[in-house]
């Protein structure tokens, strides 16, 4: 019963390109789905916090760890970001990544240049990648930006 209401609520938003701007619009609510989604996200964060030590969270590269470590103005902002990460971002991110891979396959020179840039930052891939390491690979940003120019994630 709850799952069906959540599914209806999520599907209303998935097909709207402006859903990140309207995610908490009460007119999109179907019964209690909005508050149930909110409560589910709050519970997810709380369960993560209670089952992980500070050291484990610091070492974890997952999205829940990032959400728990990031300073927010309020817990409500953290819960809203959790819902956005869980529901709003996956289709556009997946499509964008697919197009990056397709374009790299179509352009072997660009792929070899990107591999060289990545190898220069992390020789042999021996270390786990961090956001700071990836930020230093300017060519990666160029590849992603060009792919998004050619294949916008949410064209308007």
Coordinates of C-alpha atoms in Angstrom, one line a residue:
X1 CA 0.0 0.0 0.0
X2 CA 2.7 2.5 1.0
X3 CA 5.0 1.3 -1.8
X4 CA 2.2 1.9 -4.3
X5 CA 1.6 5.5 -3.1
X6 CA 5.4 6.2 -3.1
X7 CA 5.7 4.8 -6.6
X8 CA 2.8 7.0 -7.8
X9 CA 4.4 10.1 -6.1
X10 CA 7.8 9.4 -7.6
X11 CA 6.5 8.7 -11.1
X12 CA 4.7 12.0 -11.1
X13 CA 8.0 13.7 -10.6
X14 CA 10.3 11.5 -12.7
X15 CA 8.7 12.6 -16.0
X16 CA 8.8 16.3 -15.2
X17 CA 12.1 18.0 -16.1
X18 CA 11.5 20.6 -13.5
X19 CA 11.0 18.1 -10.7
X20 CA 14.1 19.3 -8.6
X21 CA 12.4 22.6 -8.3
X22 CA 9.0 21.2 -7.5
X23 CA 9.9 18.1 -5.4
X24 CA 8.2 19.4 -2.2
X25 CA 5.3 21.1 -3.9
X26 CA 2.3 20.0 -1.8
X27 CA 0.0 19.9 -4.9
X28 CA 2.1 16.9 -6.1
X29 CA 1.4 15.0 -3.0
X30 CA -0.7 11.9 -3.1
X31 CA -2.1 11.1 0.3
X32 CA 0.7 10.9 2.8
X33 CA 3.3 9.8 0.3
X34 CA 5.3 13.1 0.7
X35 CA 5.5 12.8 4.5
X36 CA 6.2 9.1 4.3
X37 CA 9.1 9.6 1.9
X38 CA 10.4 12.3 4.2
X39 CA 10.2 10.0 7.2
X40 CA 11.8 7.1 5.3
X41 CA 14.8 9.3 4.3
X42 CA 15.2 10.6 7.9
X43 CA 15.1 7.0 9.2
X44 CA 17.7 6.0 6.6
X45 CA 20.1 8.7 7.7
X46 CA 19.5 7.9 11.4
X47 CA 20.1 4.2 10.9
X48 CA 23.4 5.0 9.0
X49 CA 24.5 7.3 11.8
X50 CA 23.7 4.7 14.6
X51 CA 25.4 1.8 12.8
X52 CA 28.7 3.6 11.8
X53 CA 31.4 5.1 14.0
X54 CA 32.8 8.5 13.2
X55 CA 35.9 6.8 11.8
X56 CA 33.9 4.5 9.6
X57 CA 31.9 7.5 8.3
X58 CA 35.1 9.4 7.6
X59 CA 36.6 6.5 5.6
X60 CA 33.3 5.7 3.7
X61 CA 33.1 7.2 0.2
X62 CA 29.4 6.4 -0.2
X63 CA 26.6 8.9 -0.6
X64 CA 25.1 8.4 2.9
X65 CA 28.5 9.1 4.5
X66 CA 28.8 12.2 2.4
X67 CA 25.4 13.4 3.3
X68 CA 26.1 12.8 7.0
X69 CA 29.5 14.5 6.9
X70 CA 28.4 17.6 5.0
X71 CA 27.5 20.5 7.2
X72 CA 23.9 21.6 6.6
X73 CA 21.9 24.6 7.9
X74 CA 19.2 22.2 9.1
X75 CA 18.4 18.5 9.3
X76 CA 15.5 19.2 6.9
X77 CA 18.0 20.4 4.3
X78 CA 20.0 17.1 4.7
X79 CA 16.8 15.0 4.4
X80 CA 15.8 16.9 1.2
X81 CA 19.2 16.3 -0.3
X82 CA 18.9 12.6 0.7
X83 CA 15.6 12.4 -1.2
X84 CA 17.1 14.2 -4.2
X85 CA 20.1 11.8 -4.3
X86 CA 17.8 8.8 -4.0
X87 CA 15.2 9.7 -6.5
X88 CA 15.9 12.8 -8.6
X89 CA 19.5 12.3 -9.8
X90 CA 19.7 8.8 -11.0
X91 CA 18.1 9.0 -14.4
X92 CA 20.0 12.0 -15.6
X93 CA 23.3 10.9 -14.1
X94 CA 23.0 7.4 -15.7
X95 CA 22.1 8.9 -19.1
X96 CA 25.0 11.4 -18.9
X97 CA 27.5 8.6 -18.0
X98 CA 26.2 6.4 -20.8
X99 CA 26.8 9.2 -23.3
X100 CA 30.3 9.9 -22.0
X101 CA 31.2 6.2 -22.6
X102 CA 29.6 6.3 -26.0
X103 CA 31.4 9.4 -27.1
X104 CA 34.7 8.1 -25.7
X105 CA 34.2 4.9 -27.8
X106 CA 33.5 7.1 -30.8
X107 CA 36.6 9.2 -30.3
X108 CA 39.6 6.9 -29.4
X109 CA 42.1 9.8 -29.4
X110 CA 40.0 11.6 -26.7
X111 CA 39.8 8.3 -24.7
X112 CA 43.6 7.9 -24.9
X113 CA 44.2 11.5 -23.8
X114 CA 41.8 11.0 -20.9
X115 CA 43.5 7.8 -19.9
X116 CA 46.9 9.6 -19.9
X117 CA 45.5 12.4 -17.8
X118 CA 44.0 10.0 -15.3
X119 CA 47.2 7.9 -15.2
X120 CA 49.3 11.1 -14.5
X121 CA 47.1 11.8 -11.5
X122 CA 47.0 8.3 -10.1
X123 CA 49.7 6.1 -11.7
X124 CA 48.6 2.5 -12.0
X125 CA 45.3 3.3 -10.3
X126 CA 46.9 2.2 -7.0
X127 CA 45.1 4.7 -4.8
X128 CA 41.3 5.1 -4.3
X129 CA 40.1 8.0 -6.3
X130 CA 39.0 11.1 -4.2
X131 CA 37.0 14.1 -5.4
X132 CA 40.2 16.2 -5.0
X133 CA 42.2 13.9 -7.3
X134 CA 39.4 14.0 -9.9
X135 CA 39.2 17.8 -9.7
X136 CA 42.9 18.0 -10.7
X137 CA 42.2 16.1 -13.9
X138 CA 41.0 19.1 -16.0
X139 CA 40.7 17.0 -19.1
X140 CA 38.0 14.9 -17.4
X141 CA 36.0 18.1 -16.9
X142 CA 36.4 18.9 -20.5
X143 CA 35.1 15.5 -21.6
X144 CA 32.1 15.7 -19.3
X145 CA 31.3 19.3 -20.3
X146 CA 31.5 18.5 -24.1
X147 CA 29.4 15.4 -23.6
X148 CA 26.7 17.4 -21.8
X149 CA 26.9 20.1 -24.5
X150 CA 26.2 17.4 -27.2
X151 CA 23.7 15.4 -25.1
X152 CA 22.1 17.5 -22.4
X153 CA 20.9 15.5 -19.4
X154 CA 17.6 17.4 -19.3
X155 CA 17.1 19.3 -22.5
X156 CA 14.6 22.2 -22.4

